[in-house]
Short mmCIF file of C-alpha atoms in Angstrom, two decimals:
data_model
loop_
_atom_site.label_atom_id
_atom_site.label_comp_id
_atom_site.label_asym_id
_atom_site.label_seq_id
_atom_site.Cartn_x
_atom_site.Cartn_y
_atom_site.Cartn_z
CA MET A 1 11.27 88.28 38.18
CA MET A 2 13.81 85.63 37.26
CA THR A 3 14.97 83.00 39.73
CA GLN A 4 18.72 82.94 40.35
CA PRO A 5 20.32 79.61 39.43
CA LEU A 6 21.66 77.53 42.29
CA SER A 7 25.43 77.52 42.69
CA MET A 8 27.40 74.31 42.32
CA SER A 9 28.54 74.47 45.97
CA ARG A 10 24.98 74.64 47.20
CA LEU A 11 24.06 71.64 45.09
CA LEU A 12 26.96 69.59 46.42
CA ARG A 13 26.48 70.59 50.04
CA PRO A 14 23.95 67.82 50.86
CA VAL A 15 26.19 65.28 49.17
CA ARG A 16 29.17 66.38 51.20
CA ILE A 17 27.21 66.31 54.42
CA GLY A 18 25.89 62.87 53.65
CA SER A 19 29.33 61.58 52.75
CA ALA A 20 30.83 62.98 55.93
CA LEU A 21 28.04 61.42 58.00
CA LEU A 22 28.49 58.06 56.27
CA ALA A 23 32.25 58.14 56.88
CA ALA A 24 31.71 58.98 60.54
CA LEU A 25 29.24 56.11 60.91
CA LEU A 26 31.68 53.69 59.30
CA VAL A 27 34.38 54.75 61.76
CA LEU A 28 32.02 54.39 64.69
CA ALA A 29 30.95 50.96 63.45
CA GLY A 30 34.48 49.77 64.16
CA CYS A 31 34.37 51.00 67.75
CA SER A 32 33.55 48.72 70.66
CA VAL A 33 33.01 49.64 74.28
CA ALA A 34 33.42 46.04 75.51
CA PRO A 35 36.27 45.62 78.03
CA THR A 36 39.27 43.62 76.83
CA TYR A 37 39.02 40.09 78.18
CA GLU A 38 41.98 38.70 80.08
CA ARG A 39 41.96 35.42 81.95
CA PRO A 40 42.35 36.14 85.68
CA SER A 41 45.47 34.83 87.34
CA VAL A 42 45.28 31.93 89.77
CA ASP A 43 47.81 30.64 92.27
CA THR A 44 49.26 27.48 90.76
CA PRO A 45 51.77 25.38 92.76
CA ALA A 46 54.92 24.23 91.04
CA ALA A 47 54.26 20.59 91.96
CA PHE A 48 51.62 18.47 93.63
CA LYS A 49 52.27 18.00 97.33
CA GLU A 50 51.26 14.34 97.43
CA ALA A 51 52.97 13.26 94.20
CA ALA A 52 56.23 11.35 94.16
CA PRO A 53 59.17 13.48 92.90
CA ALA A 54 59.68 11.16 89.93
CA THR A 55 56.27 12.05 88.52
CA GLN A 56 56.94 15.80 88.38
CA THR A 57 59.03 15.65 85.22
CA GLY A 58 56.74 17.56 82.88
CA GLU A 59 56.04 16.76 79.25
CA ASN A 60 59.25 14.91 78.36
CA GLY A 61 59.24 12.60 81.35
CA SER A 62 55.52 12.22 81.80
CA GLN A 63 53.71 9.12 80.60
CA TRP A 64 50.72 11.24 79.62
CA LYS A 65 50.61 13.53 76.62
CA THR A 66 50.24 17.21 77.49
CA ALA A 67 46.77 18.56 76.67
CA GLN A 68 46.13 21.41 74.30
CA PRO A 69 43.99 24.26 75.73
CA ALA A 70 40.78 23.52 73.83
CA GLU A 71 37.34 23.00 75.31
CA ASP A 72 36.32 20.38 72.75
CA ILE A 73 39.41 18.18 73.02
CA ALA A 74 38.70 14.45 73.19
CA ARG A 75 39.61 13.01 76.56
CA GLY A 76 40.72 9.64 75.18
CA GLU A 77 39.76 6.10 76.08
CA TRP A 78 41.66 6.20 79.37
CA TRP A 79 39.80 3.22 80.87
CA LYS A 80 41.65 0.87 78.52
CA ILE A 81 44.73 1.14 80.72
CA PHE A 82 43.01 -1.33 83.05
CA GLY A 83 43.11 -4.01 80.36
CA ASP A 84 39.54 -5.20 81.02
CA GLU A 85 37.54 -5.97 77.88
CA LYS A 86 34.27 -6.09 79.80
CA LEU A 87 34.87 -2.58 81.13
CA ASN A 88 35.72 -1.39 77.62
CA ALA A 89 32.39 -2.72 76.32
CA LEU A 90 30.44 -1.13 79.19
CA GLU A 91 32.05 2.27 78.55
CA ASP A 92 31.11 2.11 74.86
CA THR A 93 27.52 1.21 75.74
CA ALA A 94 27.20 4.02 78.27
CA GLN A 95 28.41 6.66 75.82
CA GLN A 96 25.76 5.59 73.32
CA ALA A 97 22.75 5.15 75.61
CA ASN A 98 23.17 7.21 78.81
CA GLN A 99 20.30 9.66 79.18
CA ASP A 100 22.26 12.31 81.12
CA LEU A 101 24.80 12.42 78.31
CA LYS A 102 22.03 12.81 75.74
CA ALA A 103 20.58 15.68 77.76
CA ALA A 104 24.00 17.37 77.86
CA ALA A 105 24.30 16.96 74.08
CA ALA A 106 20.87 18.58 73.67
CA ARG A 107 21.96 21.52 75.83
CA LEU A 108 25.02 21.90 73.64
CA GLY A 109 22.80 21.97 70.57
CA GLN A 110 20.70 24.73 72.15
CA ALA A 111 23.79 26.83 72.88
CA ARG A 112 25.06 26.47 69.33
CA ALA A 113 21.67 27.49 67.97
CA LEU A 114 21.73 30.60 70.17
CA THR A 115 25.14 31.46 68.72
CA ARG A 116 23.74 31.27 65.19
CA ASP A 117 20.82 33.41 66.34
CA ALA A 118 23.21 36.07 67.67
CA ARG A 119 25.30 36.03 64.49
CA ALA A 120 22.17 36.82 62.50
CA GLY A 121 22.47 40.35 63.90
CA TYR A 122 25.40 40.95 61.55
CA PHE A 123 23.10 40.72 58.52
CA PRO A 124 20.07 42.64 57.23
CA GLN A 125 16.67 41.23 58.06
CA VAL A 126 14.41 40.88 55.00
CA ASP A 127 10.73 40.02 55.02
CA ALA A 128 7.82 40.25 52.61
CA GLY A 129 4.17 40.97 53.20
CA VAL A 130 0.85 41.49 51.46
CA GLY A 131 -2.09 43.29 53.05
CA ALA A 132 -4.74 45.97 52.88
CA THR A 133 -5.59 49.00 55.02
CA ARG A 134 -8.94 50.79 55.29
CA GLN A 135 -8.61 54.49 56.13
CA ARG A 136 -10.71 57.63 56.29
CA PRO A 137 -8.46 60.73 56.32
CA SER A 138 -9.40 63.80 58.33
CA PRO A 139 -10.46 66.93 56.46
CA ALA A 140 -7.55 68.86 57.98
CA SER A 141 -5.01 66.37 56.59
CA GLN A 142 -6.45 66.98 53.13
CA GLY A 143 -6.50 70.80 53.43
CA LEU A 144 -10.32 70.86 53.46
CA PRO A 145 -12.75 72.78 55.68
CA ALA A 146 -13.58 71.24 59.02
CA ASP A 147 -17.08 70.29 57.94
CA ALA A 148 -15.95 68.74 54.68
CA ASP A 149 -16.89 65.15 53.98
CA THR A 150 -14.05 62.75 53.26
CA ARG A 151 -14.54 59.28 51.98
CA PRO A 152 -12.85 56.18 53.33
CA ASN A 153 -10.53 54.38 50.98
CA THR A 154 -8.77 51.03 50.83
CA LEU A 155 -5.08 50.77 50.06
CA TYR A 156 -3.55 47.46 48.99
CA ARG A 157 0.18 46.81 49.54
CA ALA A 158 2.67 44.13 48.53
CA GLN A 159 6.23 44.91 49.51
CA VAL A 160 9.59 43.66 50.71
CA ASN A 161 10.94 45.26 53.91
CA VAL A 162 14.60 45.48 54.85
CA SER A 163 16.00 46.44 58.28
CA TYR A 164 19.58 46.60 59.49
CA GLU A 165 21.20 47.73 62.72
CA VAL A 166 24.58 49.39 62.22
CA ASP A 167 26.83 48.04 64.99
CA LEU A 168 28.18 51.45 65.99
CA PHE A 169 29.57 50.59 69.42
CA GLY A 170 29.88 46.82 69.33
CA ARG A 171 26.52 45.80 70.79
CA VAL A 172 25.96 43.13 68.17
CA ALA A 173 29.59 41.99 68.26
CA SER A 174 29.52 41.75 72.07
CA THR A 175 26.29 39.77 71.92
CA VAL A 176 27.88 37.35 69.45
CA ASP A 177 30.98 37.04 71.64
CA ALA A 178 28.83 36.24 74.67
CA ALA A 179 26.80 33.64 72.76
CA THR A 180 29.98 32.07 71.35
CA ALA A 181 31.53 31.83 74.81
CA ASP A 182 28.30 30.30 76.14
CA ALA A 183 28.41 27.67 73.39
CA GLN A 184 32.03 26.88 74.21
CA ARG A 185 31.06 26.61 77.88
CA SER A 186 28.27 24.19 76.99
CA GLU A 187 30.74 22.13 74.98
CA ALA A 188 33.12 22.00 77.93
CA LEU A 189 30.22 21.01 80.22
CA PHE A 190 29.28 18.26 77.77
CA HIS A 191 32.80 16.85 78.05
CA SER A 192 32.59 17.22 81.81
CA VAL A 193 29.41 15.13 81.85
CA LEU A 194 31.06 12.62 79.51
CA LEU A 195 34.13 12.32 81.74
CA ALA A 196 31.94 11.97 84.83
CA LEU A 197 29.93 9.23 83.11
CA GLN A 198 33.07 7.34 82.11
CA ALA A 199 34.42 7.56 85.66
CA ASP A 200 31.09 6.55 87.22
CA VAL A 201 30.84 3.48 85.00
CA ALA A 202 34.39 2.43 85.90
CA GLN A 203 33.85 3.02 89.62
CA GLN A 204 30.56 1.14 89.67
CA TYR A 205 32.09 -1.69 87.69
CA PHE A 206 34.97 -2.03 90.14
CA LEU A 207 32.51 -1.92 93.04
CA VAL A 208 30.62 -4.86 91.54
CA ARG A 209 33.87 -6.73 91.07
CA GLU A 210 34.92 -5.94 94.65
CA LEU A 211 31.63 -7.39 95.89
CA ASP A 212 32.24 -10.43 93.66
CA ALA A 213 35.57 -10.91 95.41
CA ALA A 214 33.91 -10.54 98.79
CA ALA A 215 31.22 -13.04 97.77
CA ALA A 216 33.87 -15.54 96.71
CA LEU A 217 35.61 -15.01 100.05
CA TYR A 218 32.43 -15.70 102.00
CA ARG A 219 31.65 -18.75 99.90
CA GLY A 220 35.02 -20.16 100.92
CA THR A 221 34.32 -19.17 104.52
CA VAL A 222 30.94 -20.93 104.46
CA ASP A 223 32.57 -24.08 103.08
CA LEU A 224 35.19 -23.89 105.83
CA ARG A 225 32.52 -23.38 108.49
CA GLN A 226 30.58 -26.40 107.17
CA GLU A 227 33.71 -28.54 107.27
CA SER A 228 34.43 -27.34 110.80
CA LEU A 229 30.86 -28.13 111.86
CA ARG A 230 31.20 -31.69 110.53
CA LEU A 231 34.47 -32.11 112.41
CA VAL A 232 32.98 -30.75 115.65
CA GLN A 233 29.84 -32.84 115.24
CA ARG A 234 31.92 -36.01 114.77
CA ARG A 235 34.00 -35.29 117.87
CA PHE A 236 30.82 -34.56 119.83
CA ASP A 237 29.31 -37.84 118.67
CA GLU A 238 32.46 -39.58 119.82
CA GLY A 239 32.13 -37.91 123.23
CA ASP A 240 35.37 -35.96 122.99
CA ILE A 241 33.79 -32.49 123.38
CA SER A 242 30.70 -30.87 124.79
CA GLU A 243 27.67 -29.59 122.90
CA VAL A 244 28.86 -26.03 123.45
CA ASP A 245 31.42 -26.40 120.67
CA VAL A 246 28.73 -27.71 118.32
CA ALA A 247 26.52 -24.73 119.06
CA ARG A 248 29.39 -22.33 118.45
CA ALA A 249 30.20 -24.00 115.14
CA ARG A 250 26.55 -23.75 114.03
CA ALA A 251 26.45 -20.07 115.02
CA GLU A 252 29.61 -19.29 113.04
CA LEU A 253 28.23 -21.09 109.98
CA ALA A 254 24.93 -19.21 110.15
CA SER A 255 26.79 -15.91 110.63
CA ALA A 256 28.94 -16.52 107.55
CA GLN A 257 25.84 -17.44 105.52
CA SER A 258 24.07 -14.26 106.65
CA GLU A 259 27.04 -12.08 105.74
CA ALA A 260 27.25 -13.78 102.33
CA LEU A 261 23.59 -12.90 101.71
CA GLY A 262 24.33 -9.30 102.71
CA ILE A 263 27.10 -9.17 100.11
CA ALA A 264 24.70 -10.58 97.52
CA ARG A 265 22.20 -7.83 98.37
CA GLN A 266 24.82 -5.11 97.97
CA ARG A 267 25.98 -6.65 94.72
CA ALA A 268 22.46 -6.62 93.27
CA THR A 269 22.05 -2.94 94.16
CA ALA A 270 25.41 -2.05 92.59
CA GLU A 271 24.54 -3.96 89.41
CA HIS A 272 21.23 -2.09 89.15
CA ALA A 273 23.03 1.25 89.46
CA LEU A 274 25.43 0.21 86.72
CA ALA A 275 22.50 -0.72 84.47
CA ILE A 276 21.06 2.81 84.81
CA LEU A 277 24.42 4.33 83.80
CA LEU A 278 24.27 2.16 80.69
CA GLY A 279 20.80 3.46 79.82
CA ARG A 280 19.13 0.13 80.55
CA THR A 281 16.58 -1.12 83.03
CA PRO A 282 17.94 -3.45 85.76
CA ALA A 283 15.74 -6.24 84.40
CA GLU A 284 17.59 -6.31 81.06
CA PHE A 285 21.13 -6.14 82.39
CA SER A 286 23.21 -8.77 84.10
CA LEU A 287 26.94 -8.81 84.80
CA PRO A 288 28.62 -12.21 85.27
CA PRO A 289 30.60 -12.54 88.52
CA GLN A 290 34.29 -11.67 88.21
CA PRO A 291 36.24 -11.18 91.45
CA LEU A 292 38.44 -8.11 91.58
CA THR A 293 42.19 -8.59 91.63
CA ARG A 294 44.60 -5.98 92.83
CA LEU A 295 45.32 -3.30 90.22
CA ALA A 296 48.77 -1.84 89.82
CA VAL A 297 48.13 1.05 87.45
CA THR A 298 50.50 4.01 87.74
CA VAL A 299 49.00 7.35 86.75
CA PRO A 300 51.58 10.17 86.60
CA PRO A 301 49.85 13.41 87.65
CA GLY A 302 52.07 15.72 85.59
CA LEU A 303 52.30 19.38 86.51
CA PRO A 304 49.56 21.37 88.32
CA SER A 305 49.45 23.95 85.53
CA ALA A 306 48.20 21.25 83.16
CA LEU A 307 44.92 21.14 85.07
CA LEU A 308 44.04 24.55 83.63
CA GLU A 309 44.02 22.88 80.21
CA ARG A 310 42.84 19.36 81.00
CA ARG A 311 39.83 19.80 83.25
CA PRO A 312 36.62 20.43 81.29
CA ASP A 313 34.92 22.03 84.30
CA ILE A 314 37.75 24.57 84.53
CA ALA A 315 37.37 25.27 80.81
CA ALA A 316 33.62 25.76 81.34
CA ALA A 317 34.21 28.20 84.21
CA GLU A 318 36.71 30.15 82.10
CA ARG A 319 34.28 30.41 79.18
CA ALA A 320 31.56 31.61 81.57
CA MET A 321 33.91 34.47 82.52
CA ALA A 322 34.42 35.35 78.87
CA ALA A 323 30.66 35.42 78.28
CA ALA A 324 30.10 37.64 81.32
CA ASN A 325 32.85 39.99 80.13
CA ALA A 326 31.18 40.31 76.71
CA ARG A 327 27.85 41.10 78.35
CA VAL A 328 29.49 44.03 80.11
CA GLY A 329 30.13 45.39 76.60
CA VAL A 330 26.48 44.84 75.66
CA ALA A 331 25.34 46.76 78.74
CA LYS A 332 27.79 49.64 78.14
CA SER A 333 26.74 50.01 74.49
CA ALA A 334 23.27 51.07 75.70
CA PHE A 335 24.79 54.45 76.67
CA PHE A 336 25.64 55.26 73.06
CA PRO A 337 23.58 56.05 69.95
CA SER A 338 22.02 53.27 67.91
CA LEU A 339 21.40 53.44 64.18
CA ASN A 340 18.69 51.34 62.53
CA LEU A 341 18.31 51.51 58.77
CA THR A 342 14.98 50.42 57.28
CA GLY A 343 13.45 50.41 53.85
CA GLY A 344 10.66 48.98 51.82
CA LEU A 345 10.10 48.29 48.14
CA GLY A 346 6.93 47.05 46.49
CA TYR A 347 3.52 48.03 45.15
CA GLU A 348 0.52 49.85 46.53
CA SER A 349 -2.79 50.61 44.88
CA ALA A 350 -6.32 51.70 45.69
CA GLN A 351 -7.63 48.89 43.47
CA LEU A 352 -6.67 45.28 44.02
CA GLY A 353 -6.56 44.66 40.28
CA ASP A 354 -4.00 47.44 39.81
CA LEU A 355 -1.72 46.26 42.65
CA PHE A 356 1.03 44.80 40.51
CA ASN A 357 0.98 47.36 37.72
CA TRP A 358 4.26 49.12 37.02
CA SER A 359 2.65 52.45 37.88
CA SER A 360 1.80 51.13 41.38
CA ARG A 361 5.42 50.68 42.44
CA THR A 362 6.58 52.46 45.61
CA PHE A 363 9.51 52.55 48.01
CA LEU A 364 10.31 53.84 51.48
CA LEU A 365 13.64 54.69 53.05
CA GLY A 366 13.81 55.36 56.77
CA PRO A 367 11.91 54.12 59.80
CA LEU A 368 8.17 53.76 59.63
CA VAL A 369 7.89 54.85 63.26
CA GLY A 370 10.41 56.83 65.32
CA THR A 371 13.88 57.83 64.21
CA ALA A 372 16.79 56.06 62.58
CA LEU A 373 19.45 57.41 64.96
CA SER A 374 18.50 57.37 68.63
CA MET A 375 20.52 58.73 71.53
CA PRO A 376 19.72 57.99 75.19
CA LEU A 377 19.42 61.07 77.38
CA PHE A 378 17.76 60.11 80.67
CA ASP A 379 16.43 56.81 81.95
CA GLY A 380 16.53 57.16 85.74
CA GLY A 381 19.71 55.08 86.08
CA ARG A 382 18.42 51.98 84.28
CA ARG A 383 21.39 51.68 81.90
CA GLN A 384 23.92 52.18 84.68
CA ALA A 385 22.16 49.50 86.71
CA GLY A 386 22.51 47.18 83.74
CA VAL A 387 26.25 47.84 83.56
CA ASP A 388 26.65 47.34 87.32
CA ARG A 389 24.76 44.07 87.12
CA ALA A 390 26.90 42.85 84.21
CA ARG A 391 30.11 43.73 86.06
CA ALA A 392 28.91 42.01 89.24
CA SER A 393 28.05 38.93 87.19
CA TYR A 394 31.58 38.95 85.77
CA GLU A 395 33.10 39.16 89.26
CA GLU A 396 30.90 36.24 90.30
CA GLN A 397 32.24 34.15 87.42
CA VAL A 398 35.82 35.11 88.32
CA ALA A 399 35.30 33.87 91.88
CA SER A 400 33.62 30.71 90.58
CA TYR A 401 36.53 30.07 88.21
CA ARG A 402 39.14 30.42 90.94
CA GLY A 403 37.09 28.22 93.25
CA THR A 404 36.85 25.56 90.54
CA VAL A 405 40.63 25.61 90.10
CA LEU A 406 41.22 25.28 93.85
CA ASN A 407 38.77 22.38 94.07
CA ALA A 408 40.54 20.67 91.16
CA PHE A 409 43.88 20.89 92.97
CA ARG A 410 42.26 19.46 96.11
CA GLU A 411 40.76 16.51 94.26
CA VAL A 412 44.10 15.62 92.69
CA GLU A 413 45.94 15.90 96.01
CA ASP A 414 43.27 13.81 97.77
CA ASN A 415 43.55 10.95 95.32
CA LEU A 416 47.34 11.10 95.16
CA ALA A 417 47.39 10.83 98.94
CA ASN A 418 44.88 7.98 98.83
CA LEU A 419 46.98 5.97 96.39
CA ARG A 420 50.24 6.69 98.18
CA ILE A 421 48.87 5.62 101.55
CA LEU A 422 46.98 2.68 100.05
CA ASP A 423 50.30 1.31 98.79
CA GLN A 424 51.60 1.25 102.34
CA GLN A 425 48.31 -0.02 103.71
CA ASN A 426 48.19 -2.87 101.20
CA ARG A 427 51.64 -4.04 102.25
CA ALA A 428 50.71 -3.96 105.92
CA GLN A 429 47.40 -5.70 105.21
CA ASP A 430 49.12 -8.46 103.24
CA GLU A 431 51.28 -9.16 106.28
CA ALA A 432 48.20 -9.19 108.51
CA VAL A 433 46.43 -11.68 106.22
CA ALA A 434 49.46 -13.96 106.08
CA ALA A 435 49.96 -13.86 109.86
CA SER A 436 46.28 -14.47 110.65
CA ALA A 437 46.15 -17.38 108.17
CA ARG A 438 49.20 -18.91 109.84
CA ALA A 439 47.62 -18.47 113.28
CA ALA A 440 44.37 -20.06 112.11
CA LYS A 441 46.20 -23.04 110.66
CA LEU A 442 48.03 -23.59 113.94
CA SER A 443 44.79 -23.26 115.90
CA HIS A 444 43.10 -25.96 113.82
CA THR A 445 46.05 -28.28 114.33
CA GLN A 446 46.08 -27.67 118.10
CA TYR A 447 42.32 -28.22 118.29
CA ARG A 448 42.56 -31.57 116.52
CA GLU A 449 45.25 -32.51 119.01
CA GLY A 450 43.08 -31.32 121.91
CA ALA A 451 45.51 -28.62 122.98
CA VAL A 452 43.05 -25.69 122.67
CA SER A 453 39.30 -25.20 122.84
CA TYR A 454 37.12 -24.63 119.83
CA PHE A 455 36.70 -21.04 120.92
CA SER A 456 40.32 -20.42 119.90
CA VAL A 457 39.64 -21.92 116.47
CA ILE A 458 36.57 -19.72 115.97
CA ASP A 459 38.46 -16.63 117.02
CA ALA A 460 41.35 -17.41 114.67
CA ASP A 461 39.02 -18.10 111.71
CA ARG A 462 37.08 -14.91 112.38
CA THR A 463 40.32 -12.94 112.38
CA VAL A 464 41.35 -14.43 109.03
CA LEU A 465 37.99 -13.51 107.51
CA GLN A 466 38.22 -9.96 108.82
CA GLN A 467 41.72 -9.48 107.46
CA GLN A 468 40.83 -10.95 104.08
CA ARG A 469 37.70 -8.80 103.89
CA ALA A 470 39.76 -5.72 104.70
CA SER A 471 42.23 -6.65 101.98
CA VAL A 472 39.44 -6.94 99.39
CA THR A 473 38.05 -3.56 100.49
CA LEU A 474 41.49 -1.96 100.08
CA ASP A 475 41.78 -3.42 96.58
CA GLY A 476 38.42 -1.86 95.70
CA GLU A 477 39.47 1.46 97.22
CA ARG A 478 42.65 1.39 95.17
CA ALA A 479 40.77 0.80 91.92
CA ARG A 480 38.26 3.56 92.63
CA SER A 481 40.96 6.00 93.75
CA THR A 482 42.83 5.37 90.49
CA VAL A 483 39.68 6.19 88.53
CA ASN A 484 39.10 9.26 90.71
CA LEU A 485 42.65 10.47 90.06
CA ILE A 486 42.20 10.14 86.30
CA ARG A 487 38.91 12.01 86.58
CA ALA A 488 40.51 14.74 88.72
CA LEU A 489 43.27 15.14 86.13
CA GLY A 490 40.69 15.66 83.41
CA GLY A 491 40.93 12.28 81.70
CA GLY A 492 43.55 11.00 79.31
CA TRP A 493 44.70 12.03 75.86
CA GLY A 494 45.24 8.85 73.93
CA VAL A 495 47.58 7.32 76.48
CA PRO A 496 49.58 4.42 75.00
CA ALA A 497 48.78 1.34 77.01
CA GLU A 498 52.36 0.13 76.88
CA GLN A 499 53.49 3.24 78.73
CA LEU A 500 51.43 2.43 81.79
CA SER A 501 52.06 -0.55 84.03
CA SER A 502 48.93 -2.49 84.80
CA ALA A 503 48.10 -5.81 86.34
CA ARG A 504 45.48 -7.80 84.49
#
């Protein structure tokens, strides 16, 4: 009996089926179930409440260059607007040696490595191996009787294995998107740490200088108290006054000396804190005394909408949202089929000496265990729980982002209010200092003429010291509030020094 030849259509049928399946897989590979990411809206005021109207002029009228919306944008050497070379040197040192900044840089490196790890999913994974297996087959597998004796044999293999996951529904792409957003978030957090370090160094430096000014003030007060004690002692020796005035003069001198030592103690502590910011031990750092003078730096706040671009912490919160959104896509892709292609090519032989002979070559297409195309059917709700968790995480990041924006607006408004009120307070305090100094001068004159008691002189001198100390404190508050405002605005972007007014 002759066998009928196969028709051409029957021969081509497997090819057609395979081609159709390949085309369908290629179409599915372009599909993604990840939700489209859109930045959530936030309520942004048209202008800052505490800013002067003249500063709300936008890009053309602002003294600061508008920032571009990029997480890795350089925040500029904004501290140079203060015109203090010592501060400039300290900032440079801190950026090179601060340990917190180095830790943030290491975290950024980890995030970038994880992004490269995720991108590896786009490519086939290739590995090579050499090994041997010892096996004794069952009689049934060899088509022999149940009581047949089969001998164990050793099989040597040397092969290259290839595996590849076809990204049918965007699982790999969503994983890469999430890792990329995480790396961008880490970069924004690095710049946030950098900006915080720069601001902390400037604030601590101005605190040291404020204490230097207070120390200089108390040194002058101690000298004045010593001169007053000599005057009182001479008048007592001449019998013009009682010993009570001498005792009061000694008490005021000792009090001024004690307060001067308290300032010195605070100054030492502040200098030690500055040394740590610079990455040094307190023993190897010393800052020469330099009394703080009143700063007159004007920092235009610009428009509130610029905060969404300037602040690195806002950029970090926004990137965290993007990463969470991508992970929703990863979780949803678990509901759909996955296709893993595997193959191997190499040699296998029962004799080690024949392993690399041409006749020992072998190949394998398809999974060694399981199936190439897998489709989830029932898992007790585990995949849905994963999607719900991913969506809840995204909502958490949305709330965190909006909270970060609100806090940024508050910080700017707080420091604008501080500087605005400090301007008024400085003017009032200057009048108080001048008036108290005039009253003290008159009291000393009247005391030398015998018109008033020494108690009036002590009270007038104490008032002068209090008013001068308050003035120094306000100058320090003004300097720190200026730094805080720059920090709240997200730093500077190469601000030309000539565009800002500053008092050296």
